[in-house]
Coordinates of C-alpha atoms in Angstrom, one line a residue:
Chain A
M11 CA 0.0 0.0 0.0
N12 CA 1.6 3.2 -1.1
L13 CA 1.2 6.8 0.3
S14 CA -1.6 7.9 -2.0
E15 CA -3.7 4.8 -1.2
V16 CA -3.4 5.5 2.5
V17 CA -4.4 9.1 2.0
Q18 CA -7.4 8.0 -0.1
L19 CA -8.5 5.4 2.5
V20 CA -8.2 7.9 5.4
S21 CA -10.1 10.6 3.5
F22 CA -12.8 8.1 2.5
G23 CA -13.3 7.1 6.2
V24 CA -13.3 10.7 7.4
L25 CA -15.7 11.9 4.7
T26 CA -18.1 8.9 5.2
L27 CA -18.2 9.5 9.0
L28 CA -18.7 13.3 8.4
M29 CA -21.5 12.7 5.9
L30 CA -23.4 10.1 8.0
G31 CA -23.0 12.2 11.2
A32 CA -24.1 15.4 9.5
A33 CA -27.1 13.7 7.8
L34 CA -28.2 12.2 11.1
G35 CA -27.8 15.7 12.6
V36 CA -30.1 17.1 9.9
V37 CA -32.8 14.7 10.8
L38 CA -32.4 14.6 14.6
S39 CA -31.5 18.2 15.4
P40 CA -34.4 20.0 17.1
S41 CA -33.3 23.4 15.7
V42 CA -34.2 23.9 12.1
V43 CA -31.3 26.3 11.6
Y44 CA -28.8 23.7 12.7
S45 CA -30.4 21.2 10.4
A46 CA -30.0 23.6 7.5
F47 CA -26.3 24.2 8.2
L48 CA -25.7 20.5 8.7
L49 CA -27.3 19.9 5.3
G50 CA -24.6 22.0 3.8
L51 CA -22.0 19.9 5.5
T52 CA -23.6 16.7 4.2
F53 CA -23.6 18.1 0.6
S54 CA -19.9 19.1 1.0
S55 CA -18.8 15.7 2.2
M56 CA -20.6 14.2 -0.7
A57 CA -18.6 16.4 -3.0
G58 CA -15.5 15.1 -1.3
L59 CA -16.6 11.5 -2.1
Y60 CA -17.1 12.5 -5.7
L61 CA -13.6 13.9 -5.7
L62 CA -12.2 10.6 -4.4
L63 CA -13.9 8.9 -7.4
N64 CA -11.9 11.2 -9.8
A65 CA -15.2 13.0 -10.7
D66 CA -13.8 16.5 -10.2
F67 CA -16.4 18.3 -12.3
V68 CA -19.3 16.6 -10.5
A69 CA -17.7 17.5 -7.2
A70 CA -17.5 21.2 -8.1
A71 CA -21.0 21.2 -9.5
Q72 CA -22.2 19.6 -6.3
I73 CA -20.7 22.4 -4.3
L74 CA -22.0 25.1 -6.7
V75 CA -25.5 23.8 -7.0
Y76 CA -26.2 22.1 -3.7
V77 CA -24.2 24.1 -1.2
G78 CA -24.1 27.4 -3.1
A79 CA -27.6 27.6 -4.3
V80 CA -30.0 25.0 -2.8
N81 CA -28.6 25.2 0.8
V82 CA -28.3 29.0 0.7
L83 CA -31.9 29.3 -0.5
I84 CA -33.1 27.0 2.3
L85 CA -31.2 29.1 4.8
F86 CA -32.7 32.2 3.3
G87 CA -36.2 30.7 3.6
V88 CA -35.6 29.7 7.2
M89 CA -34.4 33.1 8.2
L90 CA -37.0 35.1 6.3
V91 CA -40.0 33.3 7.9
N92 CA -41.5 35.7 10.3
K93 CA -44.1 33.7 12.1
R94 CA -44.8 35.0 15.6
Q95 CA -46.2 31.9 17.1
D96 CA -45.1 30.1 20.2
Y97 CA -44.0 26.6 19.8
Q98 CA -46.7 24.2 21.1
R99 CA -45.8 20.8 22.4
E100 CA -47.4 18.1 20.4
T101 CA -49.2 15.4 22.4
G102 CA -47.9 11.9 22.2
L103 CA -44.5 13.0 20.9
L104 CA -42.7 9.9 22.1
L105 CA -45.1 7.6 20.3
R106 CA -44.8 9.6 17.1
Q107 CA -41.0 9.5 17.2
L108 CA -41.0 5.8 17.9
L109 CA -43.3 5.2 14.9
T110 CA -41.1 7.3 12.7
A111 CA -38.0 5.5 13.8
V112 CA -39.6 2.1 13.1
V113 CA -40.7 3.2 9.6
C114 CA -37.3 4.7 8.8
F115 CA -35.4 1.6 10.0
G116 CA -37.8 -0.6 8.0
L117 CA -37.1 1.4 4.9
F118 CA -33.4 1.3 5.5
A119 CA -33.4 -2.4 6.0
L120 CA -35.4 -2.9 2.8
L121 CA -33.0 -0.7 0.7
G122 CA -30.0 -2.3 2.3
T123 CA -31.2 -5.8 1.4
V124 CA -31.9 -4.7 -2.1
T125 CA -28.4 -3.3 -2.4
V126 CA -26.8 -6.5 -1.1
I127 CA -28.8 -9.0 -3.1
T128 CA -28.8 -7.2 -6.4
P129 CA -26.2 -8.7 -8.8
W130 CA -24.5 -5.4 -9.9
Q131 CA -22.8 -5.2 -13.2
L132 CA -19.4 -3.9 -12.2
A133 CA -17.1 -2.4 -14.7
E134 CA -13.9 -4.3 -15.4
G135 CA -11.0 -2.2 -14.3
V136 CA -10.8 1.5 -14.3
T137 CA -11.4 3.4 -17.6
Q138 CA -8.9 6.3 -18.0
V139 CA -10.5 9.6 -19.0
D140 CA -8.3 12.7 -19.6
S141 CA -11.0 15.2 -18.8
S142 CA -14.1 14.3 -17.0
V143 CA -15.8 17.5 -18.4
I144 CA -15.4 16.3 -22.0
A145 CA -16.5 12.7 -21.1
L146 CA -19.6 14.1 -19.3
A147 CA -20.5 16.4 -22.1
K148 CA -20.3 13.6 -24.7
H149 CA -22.7 11.5 -22.6
L150 CA -25.0 14.4 -22.0
F151 CA -25.3 15.1 -25.7
S152 CA -25.6 11.5 -27.0
D153 CA -27.1 8.7 -24.9
Y154 CA -28.3 10.9 -22.0
L155 CA -29.8 13.6 -24.2
L156 CA -33.5 12.8 -23.5
P157 CA -33.2 12.7 -19.6
F158 CA -31.1 15.9 -19.8
E159 CA -33.7 17.7 -21.8
V160 CA -36.6 16.3 -19.7
A161 CA -34.9 17.6 -16.5
S162 CA -34.6 21.0 -18.0
V163 CA -38.3 21.1 -18.9
L164 CA -39.0 20.0 -15.3
L165 CA -36.9 22.9 -13.9
L166 CA -38.7 25.3 -16.2
M167 CA -42.1 24.0 -15.0
A168 CA -41.0 24.5 -11.4
M169 CA -39.8 28.0 -12.2
I170 CA -43.1 29.0 -13.8
G171 CA -45.0 27.5 -11.0
A172 CA -43.0 29.4 -8.4
I173 CA -43.6 32.7 -10.3
V174 CA -47.3 32.0 -10.6
L175 CA -47.5 31.3 -6.9
A176 CA -45.5 34.3 -5.8
R177 CA -47.0 36.9 -8.2
R178 CA -49.7 39.3 -7.0
D179 CA -51.9 40.7 -9.7
L180 CA -53.1 44.2 -9.2
L181 CA -56.3 45.0 -11.1
M182 CA -56.4 48.5 -12.6
E183 CA -60.1 48.5 -13.0
D184 CA -62.8 47.2 -10.7
P185 CA -64.3 44.1 -12.4
E186 CA -67.9 44.8 -11.4
T187 CA -68.2 48.6 -11.8
G188 CA -65.6 49.1 -14.5
M189 CA -64.3 52.2 -12.6
P190 CA -60.6 52.7 -12.0
A191 CA -59.8 50.9 -8.8
E192 CA -57.9 52.4 -5.9
T193 CA -54.4 51.1 -6.5
D194 CA -52.7 50.6 -3.2
L195 CA -49.2 49.8 -4.2
A196 CA -47.7 49.9 -0.8
L197 CA -46.7 46.6 0.8
P198 CA -49.1 45.4 3.5
E199 CA -47.6 46.1 6.9
R200 CA -47.7 43.9 9.9
P201 CA -50.1 45.3 12.4
R202 CA -48.4 46.9 15.4
E203 CA -48.6 45.2 18.7
T204 CA -51.4 46.9 20.6
V205 CA -50.0 46.1 24.0
V206 CA -46.6 47.7 24.5
G207 CA -44.7 45.8 27.1
E208 CA -46.2 44.2 30.2
Chain B
M123 CA 5.6 28.9 -26.8
S124 CA 8.5 27.9 -24.7
P125 CA 7.7 25.6 -21.7
G126 CA 9.4 28.0 -19.3
I127 CA 10.8 27.0 -16.0
D128 CA 9.5 23.9 -14.3
L129 CA 10.3 24.5 -10.6
Q130 CA 8.4 21.4 -9.4
G131 CA 10.2 19.1 -11.8
S132 CA 13.7 20.5 -10.8
F133 CA 12.9 20.4 -7.1
I134 CA 11.8 16.8 -7.2
Q135 CA 14.8 15.9 -9.3
L136 CA 17.1 17.5 -6.8
L137 CA 15.5 15.6 -3.9
T138 CA 15.6 12.3 -5.7
S139 CA 19.2 12.8 -6.6
L140 CA 19.8 13.3 -2.8
G141 CA 18.4 9.8 -2.3
L142 CA 14.7 10.5 -1.5
P143 CA 12.0 8.3 -3.1
P144 CA 10.1 10.3 -5.8
Q145 CA 6.8 10.0 -4.0
L146 CA 8.2 11.5 -0.7
A147 CA 9.9 14.2 -2.7
K148 CA 6.5 15.2 -4.1
V149 CA 5.0 15.2 -0.6
V150 CA 7.8 17.6 0.5
W151 CA 7.1 19.8 -2.6
I152 CA 3.3 20.1 -2.1
P153 CA 3.2 22.5 0.9
L154 CA 5.8 24.8 -0.5
P155 CA 3.8 26.6 -3.2
L156 CA 0.7 26.6 -0.9
L157 CA 2.7 28.4 1.8
L158 CA 4.2 30.8 -0.7
M159 CA 0.7 31.7 -2.1
L160 CA -0.7 32.1 1.5
I161 CA 2.1 34.5 2.4
S162 CA 1.9 36.4 -0.9
A163 CA -1.9 36.8 -0.6
T164 CA -1.5 38.1 3.0
V165 CA 1.2 40.5 2.0
G166 CA -1.0 41.6 -1.0
V167 CA -3.7 42.5 1.5
L168 CA -1.3 44.7 3.4
V169 CA -0.5 46.5 0.2
V170 CA -4.2 47.0 -0.7
V171 CA -5.0 48.3 2.8
W172 CA -2.2 50.8 2.5
L173 CA -3.4 51.7 -1.1
E174 CA -7.0 52.1 0.2
R175 CA -5.9 54.4 3.0
K176 CA -3.7 56.6 0.7
V177 CA -6.2 56.8 -2.2
S178 CA -9.1 57.6 0.1
A179 CA -6.9 60.3 1.7
A180 CA -6.1 61.7 -1.7
A181 CA -9.8 61.6 -2.7
Q182 CA -10.7 63.6 0.4
Q183 CA -7.7 65.9 0.2
R184 CA -6.0 64.5 3.3
V185 CA -2.5 63.1 3.7
G186 CA -3.4 59.7 5.1
P187 CA -1.0 57.5 7.1
E188 CA 2.4 59.1 7.3
Y189 CA 4.4 58.3 10.4
A190 CA 4.3 54.5 10.5
G191 CA 7.2 53.6 8.2
P192 CA 8.1 55.5 5.0
L193 CA 4.9 57.0 3.6
G194 CA 2.9 55.1 6.2
T195 CA 3.6 51.7 4.6
L196 CA 3.7 50.0 8.0
Q197 CA 0.2 51.3 9.0
P198 CA -1.6 48.1 7.8
V199 CA 0.8 46.0 9.8
A200 CA 0.0 48.1 12.9
D201 CA -3.7 47.6 12.1
G202 CA -3.3 43.9 11.9
L203 CA -1.3 43.6 15.1
K204 CA -3.9 45.7 16.9
L205 CA -6.7 43.3 15.8
L206 CA -4.5 40.3 16.7
F207 CA -4.1 41.5 20.4
E208 CA -7.7 42.5 20.9
E209 CA -9.8 40.6 23.4
D210 CA -11.8 37.7 22.0
I211 CA -15.4 38.5 22.7
I212 CA -18.5 36.4 22.1
P213 CA -21.8 38.2 22.8
A214 CA -23.8 36.8 25.7
Q215 CA -26.8 35.8 23.6
A216 CA -24.9 34.7 20.5
D217 CA -24.6 31.1 19.4
P218 CA -20.9 30.4 20.2
W219 CA -20.4 27.6 17.6
L220 CA -21.9 29.2 14.6
F221 CA -20.4 32.6 15.7
S222 CA -16.9 31.1 15.5
I223 CA -17.3 28.9 12.4
G224 CA -18.9 31.7 10.3
P225 CA -15.8 33.9 9.6
A226 CA -13.7 30.8 8.8
L227 CA -16.3 29.6 6.3
V228 CA -16.0 33.0 4.6
V229 CA -12.2 33.1 4.5
V230 CA -11.2 29.5 3.6
P231 CA -12.9 29.3 0.1
V232 CA -11.3 32.6 -0.9
F233 CA -7.8 31.3 0.0
L234 CA -8.6 27.9 -1.7
S235 CA -9.4 29.7 -4.9
Y236 CA -5.8 30.8 -5.2
L237 CA -5.1 27.2 -6.3
I238 CA -6.0 28.2 -9.9
I239 CA -4.2 31.5 -10.2
P240 CA -1.2 31.1 -12.6
F241 CA 1.7 33.5 -12.6
G242 CA 3.4 31.8 -15.5
Q243 CA 3.3 28.7 -17.6
N244 CA 4.5 26.6 -14.6
M245 CA 4.2 29.2 -11.9
N246 CA 1.1 28.0 -10.3
I247 CA 0.0 25.6 -7.5
T248 CA -1.6 23.1 -9.9
D249 CA -3.0 23.4 -13.4
L250 CA -6.4 22.0 -12.7
G251 CA -8.6 21.0 -15.7
L252 CA -11.4 22.4 -13.7
G253 CA -9.9 25.9 -13.5
V254 CA -12.3 28.8 -13.3
F255 CA -15.2 26.5 -12.5
L256 CA -13.5 25.7 -9.2
W257 CA -13.4 29.4 -8.3
I258 CA -17.1 29.9 -9.2
A259 CA -18.0 26.8 -7.1
L260 CA -15.9 27.9 -4.1
S261 CA -17.1 31.5 -4.2
S262 CA -20.7 30.3 -3.9
V263 CA -19.9 28.8 -0.4
A264 CA -19.1 32.2 1.2
P265 CA -22.8 33.2 1.6
V266 CA -23.3 30.2 3.9
G267 CA -20.7 31.7 6.2
L268 CA -22.2 35.2 5.9
L269 CA -25.7 33.9 6.8
M270 CA -24.2 31.9 9.6
S271 CA -22.4 34.8 11.2
G272 CA -25.4 37.1 10.6
Y273 CA -27.8 34.6 12.3
S274 CA -25.6 33.7 15.2
S275 CA -24.8 37.3 16.3
N276 CA -28.3 37.6 17.6
N277 CA -28.6 41.2 16.3
K278 CA -31.1 42.4 13.8
Y279 CA -28.6 44.4 11.8
S280 CA -26.3 41.4 11.5
L281 CA -29.2 39.2 10.3
L282 CA -30.3 41.8 7.7
G283 CA -26.7 42.2 6.5
G284 CA -26.3 38.4 6.2
L285 CA -29.5 38.1 4.2
R286 CA -28.5 41.0 1.9
A287 CA -25.1 39.4 1.4
A288 CA -26.7 36.1 0.4
A289 CA -29.2 37.7 -2.0
Q290 CA -26.5 39.8 -3.6
S291 CA -24.0 37.0 -4.2
I292 CA -26.7 34.7 -5.6
S293 CA -27.9 37.4 -8.0
Y294 CA -24.5 38.3 -9.3
E295 CA -23.1 34.8 -9.5
I296 CA -25.2 34.1 -12.6
P297 CA -23.9 37.0 -14.8
L298 CA -20.4 36.3 -13.6
A299 CA -20.6 32.6 -14.6
L300 CA -22.1 33.5 -18.0
A301 CA -19.3 36.0 -18.7
V302 CA -16.7 33.3 -17.8
L303 CA -18.6 30.8 -20.0
A304 CA -18.1 33.0 -23.0
I305 CA -14.3 33.1 -22.4
V306 CA -14.3 29.3 -21.8
M307 CA -16.1 28.8 -25.0
M308 CA -13.5 30.8 -26.9
S309 CA -10.5 29.0 -25.2
N310 CA -12.1 25.5 -25.4
S311 CA -10.8 24.9 -21.8
L312 CA -11.7 25.7 -18.2
S313 CA -8.0 25.7 -17.2
T314 CA -6.6 29.2 -16.5
V315 CA -3.3 28.3 -18.0
D316 CA -5.0 27.4 -21.3
I317 CA -7.1 30.5 -21.2
V318 CA -3.9 32.6 -21.0
G319 CA -2.2 30.5 -23.6
Q320 CA -5.0 31.2 -26.0
Q321 CA -4.4 34.9 -25.6
S322 CA -0.7 34.8 -26.2
G323 CA 1.4 35.4 -29.3
Y324 CA 0.1 38.7 -30.5
G325 CA 0.9 40.9 -27.5
I326 CA -1.7 43.4 -26.4
L327 CA -3.8 42.7 -29.5
G328 CA -4.4 39.1 -28.6
W329 CA -6.0 39.8 -25.2
N330 CA -9.6 38.8 -24.6
L331 CA -10.4 42.4 -23.7
W332 CA -10.9 43.2 -27.4
R333 CA -12.9 40.1 -28.2
Q334 CA -15.1 40.3 -25.1
P335 CA -15.5 44.0 -24.2
V336 CA -19.1 43.5 -22.9
G337 CA -18.1 40.3 -21.0
F338 CA -15.2 42.3 -19.4
L339 CA -17.5 45.0 -18.1
I340 CA -20.1 42.4 -16.9
F341 CA -17.4 40.4 -15.1
W342 CA -15.9 43.5 -13.4
V343 CA -19.2 44.8 -12.2
A344 CA -20.3 41.4 -11.0
A345 CA -16.9 40.8 -9.3
L346 CA -17.2 44.1 -7.5
A347 CA -20.7 43.0 -6.3
E348 CA -19.3 39.6 -5.2
C349 CA -16.6 41.3 -3.2
E350 CA -19.2 43.6 -1.6
R351 CA -17.3 46.7 -2.5
L352 CA -18.8 50.1 -2.9
P353 CA -21.0 50.9 -4.9
F354 CA -22.4 47.5 -4.0
D355 CA -21.5 47.2 -0.3
L356 CA -25.1 46.9 0.9
P357 CA -24.4 44.0 3.3
E358 CA -22.4 46.2 5.5
A359 CA -23.8 49.6 4.6
E360 CA -22.7 51.5 7.7
E361 CA -25.4 54.2 7.6
E362 CA -28.2 51.7 7.5
L363 CA -26.9 48.5 9.2
V364 CA -24.1 49.7 11.5
A365 CA -21.7 47.1 9.9
G366 CA -24.0 44.4 8.6
Y367 CA -23.0 40.9 9.5
Q368 CA -19.8 42.1 11.1
T369 CA -21.6 44.3 13.7
E370 CA -20.9 42.0 16.7
Y371 CA -17.5 40.9 15.7
G372 CA -14.2 42.1 17.1
G373 CA -10.6 41.0 17.4
M374 CA -9.3 38.1 15.4
R375 CA -12.7 37.1 14.1
F376 CA -13.3 40.5 12.6
A377 CA -9.8 40.4 11.2
L378 CA -10.8 37.3 9.3
F379 CA -13.7 39.1 7.6
Y380 CA -11.4 42.0 6.9
L381 CA -8.7 39.8 5.4
G382 CA -11.2 37.8 3.5
S383 CA -12.8 40.8 1.8
Y384 CA -9.4 42.2 0.7
V385 CA -8.1 38.8 -0.4
N386 CA -11.3 38.4 -2.4
L387 CA -10.7 41.8 -4.1
I388 CA -7.2 40.8 -5.1
L389 CA -8.4 37.4 -6.3
S390 CA -11.1 39.1 -8.5
A391 CA -8.5 41.5 -9.9
L392 CA -6.1 38.6 -10.6
L393 CA -8.9 36.7 -12.4
V394 CA -9.8 39.7 -14.5
A395 CA -6.1 40.0 -15.4
I396 CA -6.0 36.4 -16.4
L397 CA -9.3 36.0 -18.2
Y398 CA -9.3 39.4 -20.0
L399 CA -5.9 41.0 -19.9
G400 CA -3.6 38.3 -21.0
G401 CA -2.3 37.0 -17.7
W402 CA 1.4 37.0 -17.6
E403 CA 1.7 38.2 -21.3
L404 CA 3.6 41.4 -21.9
P405 CA 1.9 44.1 -24.1
V406 CA 4.5 43.2 -26.6
S407 CA 4.9 39.5 -27.2
V408 CA 8.1 38.1 -25.6
D409 CA 8.5 35.5 -28.5
W410 CA 8.6 38.4 -30.9
I411 CA 11.2 40.3 -29.0
T412 CA 13.5 37.2 -28.6
S413 CA 13.2 36.4 -32.3
L414 CA 14.0 40.0 -33.2
L415 CA 17.1 39.9 -31.0
G416 CA 18.0 36.5 -32.3
L417 CA 18.0 34.8 -28.9
D418 CA 17.2 31.2 -28.2
P419 CA 14.0 31.1 -26.0
T420 CA 15.3 28.1 -24.1
T421 CA 18.4 29.9 -22.7
P422 CA 18.2 29.6 -18.9
W423 CA 18.9 33.3 -18.1
L424 CA 16.3 34.4 -20.6
Q425 CA 13.8 32.0 -19.1
V426 CA 14.4 33.5 -15.6
I427 CA 13.9 37.0 -17.0
T428 CA 10.7 36.1 -18.8
A429 CA 9.3 34.3 -15.8
S430 CA 10.0 37.3 -13.5
L431 CA 8.5 39.7 -16.1
G432 CA 5.4 37.4 -16.2
I433 CA 4.9 37.6 -12.5
I434 CA 5.4 41.3 -12.5
M435 CA 2.9 41.7 -15.3
V436 CA 0.2 39.7 -13.5
V437 CA 0.7 41.6 -10.3
L438 CA 0.8 44.9 -12.1
K439 CA -2.4 44.3 -14.0
A440 CA -4.1 43.1 -10.9
Y441 CA -3.1 46.1 -8.9
L442 CA -4.1 48.5 -11.6
L443 CA -7.6 47.0 -11.3
V444 CA -7.5 47.1 -7.5
F445 CA -6.5 50.8 -7.8
L446 CA -9.6 51.3 -10.0
A447 CA -11.8 49.5 -7.5
V448 CA -10.4 51.6 -4.6
L449 CA -11.0 54.8 -6.6
L450 CA -14.5 53.7 -7.4
R451 CA -15.2 53.1 -3.7
W452 CA -14.2 56.6 -2.7
T453 CA -16.0 58.4 -5.5
V454 CA -19.2 56.6 -6.2
P455 CA -22.4 56.6 -4.0
R456 CA -24.0 53.4 -2.9
V457 CA -26.9 51.9 -4.8
R458 CA -30.2 50.9 -3.1
I459 CA -31.0 47.2 -2.6
D460 CA -33.8 47.2 -5.2
Q461 CA -31.5 49.0 -7.7
L462 CA -28.8 46.4 -7.0
L463 CA -31.1 43.5 -7.6
D464 CA -32.7 45.2 -10.7
L465 CA -29.2 45.7 -12.2
G466 CA -28.3 42.1 -11.6
W467 CA -31.4 40.4 -12.8
K468 CA -32.9 42.7 -15.4
F469 CA -29.8 44.2 -17.0
L470 CA -26.6 42.2 -16.4
L471 CA -28.3 38.7 -16.8
P472 CA -29.9 39.4 -20.3
V473 CA -26.8 41.2 -21.5
A474 CA -24.6 38.3 -20.4
L475 CA -26.9 35.8 -22.2
V476 CA -26.8 37.9 -25.4
N477 CA -23.1 38.1 -25.1
L478 CA -22.8 34.4 -24.7
L479 CA -25.0 33.7 -27.8
L480 CA -23.1 36.3 -29.8
T481 CA -19.8 34.8 -28.9
A482 CA -21.1 31.4 -30.0
A483 CA -22.2 32.8 -33.3
L484 CA -18.9 34.6 -33.9
K485 CA -17.0 31.5 -33.0
I486 CA -18.7 29.6 -35.7
T487 CA -18.5 32.4 -38.3
F488 CA -14.8 33.5 -37.6
P489 CA -13.1 30.5 -36.0
A490 CA -9.7 32.1 -36.6
F491 CA -10.4 35.1 -34.3
F492 CA -12.7 33.5 -31.7
G493 CA -10.9 30.2 -31.1
G494 CA -12.2 27.6 -33.5

């Protein structure tokens, strides 16, 4: 075993532990902000695993898309929510958590068995690629063209849906009377607290 | 194009001739350029801080730092030492873990991005095939750190600053990436060394600036916004938000933010120099001069001179751009947050898309000029 193999093995172990620990933290952490930050750590360690598989472009894309965009937007969403509501303890919390744990472990056992019993077609040896970018591009524009395009249509649909949901239409005319409506373009304000201090 | 000096090759050869196995020799080599880059980035920050103080003083008809060292050149060192010896404070209601990790998460990606900066044909840490894409990916991590420090400070100004920083960097990353994409399309490579190589041979006429004038402007504006420099310094707008996400920070943690922002500025300037201004190329092609003088380009002393000239050219171009950024900061007013987002989404993004399509069309029509 030479030096680079030792380095690879150690980094694989560290990255796997980091990813599993962070992923468990995402699910188990009671604070939603911690969950969101730990999700970023999970994504980053996954990028590290890609790097160990010589998929440098995929690793960088993972960082860019998942950590830089998805995770930042999740954090953004978490921090912009302004819901003034006290947290109310749910009844039967222990039972619910127990049930969730049972379902999750069942699913894990099922998936684990499937992974173990499936006869995987493993590639013989390692294929040498000079540049993973070029290899990826060739696949994306030949045998994976249809899934690639379908994914882009899906993203477009999601985007249009988000715009439709977020958009507020202001009517310039009242639909019943036909008279020009009073346009109140100011943003609605949160009502002030009527009781100041106690 | 001469291969230039191969320091790594010669260093490993030297160690193996001393009896070290080649693998171990490579391990000994790896930290050396990293350390050198770390030191030069930090020294570069000292220079920029001094430049900022002097230029701002000139813009406001003051003298600026004068007594610390000749022309006040030691003033930034004094600033740094002062921050280093400050008491380490964590606010009582703050989240201590996130409060400490935040600044590190902002600084580390910036320093990591120096991996791809070449100062010559072999004067770089590594010539990654990923190149500029690595920088784009790494620079997208910084907003996580900004949000983290903004949230954990338990201060409304910090939170607002963090949110503004995230919104700003997400909006300006897209035009930035599209401008880079046009360059990548012309050079057929993401590697920074190849991008400079594609601009070489014709001196100043071969630089990407002439082929991508719109892309150059988009990149520079978006890079200034990514660095949170005035006119785009909304995340820390001191008249509105005290100091944004840095409000509760002091001492070494604040120094990390400070260092990170200036290192990021130098990094952006270096990248503009590499992507658009021909990197280590002289305004007059070196190959042309050597052939005119009848010299062999593989002569050792000539190679040393060309390599040093290359490093000087990269640093000179970068510092000219930094000077421009500093001058902009002290002469231009700040934009509003809605103006900032409008500029990013409604102006820079469409223009960058058109620029990309136009580059593709020109590349097919004139493959000789736009990299076939």
